[in-house]
XYZ file of C-alpha atoms in Angstrom:
107
model
C -0.274 -0.042 0.148
C 2.322 2.578 -1.274
C 0.757 6.034 -1.608
C -1.362 7.993 0.721
C -4.370 7.570 -1.459
C -3.885 3.911 -0.826
C -4.250 4.086 2.857
C -7.840 4.542 3.264
C -8.391 1.358 0.795
C -10.168 -1.408 1.901
C -7.702 -4.167 3.257
C -7.559 -8.012 4.759
C -5.397 -8.423 7.844
C -4.492 -11.994 8.833
C -4.347 -11.592 12.651
C -2.965 -14.959 13.361
C -1.514 -17.972 11.713
C 1.382 -16.097 10.194
C 4.807 -14.904 12.038
C 3.550 -11.543 11.742
C 0.165 -9.997 10.796
C -0.085 -9.705 6.984
C -2.059 -7.298 4.930
C -3.678 -8.373 1.566
C -5.548 -6.229 -0.800
C -9.228 -6.528 -0.614
C -10.074 -9.415 -3.187
C -8.848 -12.452 -2.088
C -8.948 -16.230 -2.632
C -8.508 -17.593 1.023
C -7.437 -20.927 2.172
C -4.017 -22.657 3.147
C -2.983 -21.101 0.035
C -4.199 -17.542 0.005
C -4.366 -15.901 -3.644
C -4.157 -12.181 -3.779
C -2.978 -9.758 -6.500
C -0.911 -12.230 -8.482
C 0.706 -13.154 -4.947
C 0.461 -16.463 -3.140
C 0.778 -16.839 0.637
C 1.003 -20.457 2.530
C -0.814 -20.837 5.823
C -0.248 -23.389 8.116
C -3.760 -24.601 9.564
C -4.813 -28.087 9.665
C -8.581 -27.103 9.747
C -8.561 -24.645 6.716
C -9.310 -26.133 3.394
C -6.765 -25.385 0.685
C -9.455 -23.567 -1.254
C -11.735 -22.326 1.619
C -13.063 -19.094 0.531
C -13.103 -16.075 -1.357
C -13.491 -12.183 -0.142
C -14.547 -9.615 -2.796
C -14.870 -5.744 -2.156
C -17.437 -3.423 -4.264
C -19.125 -0.564 -3.635
C -18.524 -0.232 0.487
C -19.605 -3.724 0.589
C -17.698 -7.311 1.474
C -19.043 -10.478 -0.191
C -17.894 -13.587 1.721
C -18.350 -17.176 -0.097
C -17.709 -20.121 1.604
C -16.151 -22.910 -1.106
C -17.957 -25.753 0.267
C -15.298 -26.198 2.989
C -15.046 -29.075 5.325
C -14.811 -26.905 8.814
C -16.999 -23.989 7.431
C -16.459 -20.156 7.248
C -17.440 -17.721 10.338
C -18.564 -14.180 9.724
C -18.420 -12.392 12.792
C -19.128 -15.353 15.149
C -21.751 -17.025 12.839
C -21.278 -20.011 10.450
C -22.218 -19.228 7.090
C -23.155 -21.390 4.065
C -22.811 -20.075 0.639
C -22.365 -16.498 0.311
C -22.887 -13.475 2.722
C -22.366 -9.339 2.094
C -21.618 -7.261 4.935
C -20.568 -3.452 5.406
C -17.787 -2.038 7.571
C -15.345 -4.153 9.263
C -15.733 -7.664 9.510
C -14.228 -10.652 11.103
C -13.719 -14.174 9.523
C -12.459 -17.247 10.841
C -11.318 -19.924 8.526
C -10.274 -22.980 10.545
C -7.964 -21.527 13.431
C -7.150 -18.528 11.525
C -8.607 -15.031 12.025
C -8.805 -12.568 9.163
C -10.015 -8.966 9.766
C -11.726 -7.353 6.419
C -11.158 -3.429 7.536
C -13.498 -1.675 5.162
C -10.846 1.549 5.577
C -7.015 1.270 6.080
C -7.127 4.651 8.055
C -8.784 2.630 11.118
């Protein structure tokens, strides 16, 4: 997130499951192999599927889609099936890993 204009852009922060917090762009394919902005990141979490969920940001709304994962996708503490839409900041848990979807990178 290089320029001052990028600071307010939505982002995904991996709060645990990695050595240090990792910030991803708002659109990502999440699982043990995370794909975002042409890069891949591996997460060690035996309860997370390889291809677990997708997260997209459009028009001020997060779209979170479970990809028929074995252990489920939890959005703000509730298990979701299929796709859900949320506004604002959102907590997503896949396996033991917590992702924070931040609507405004300025806080």
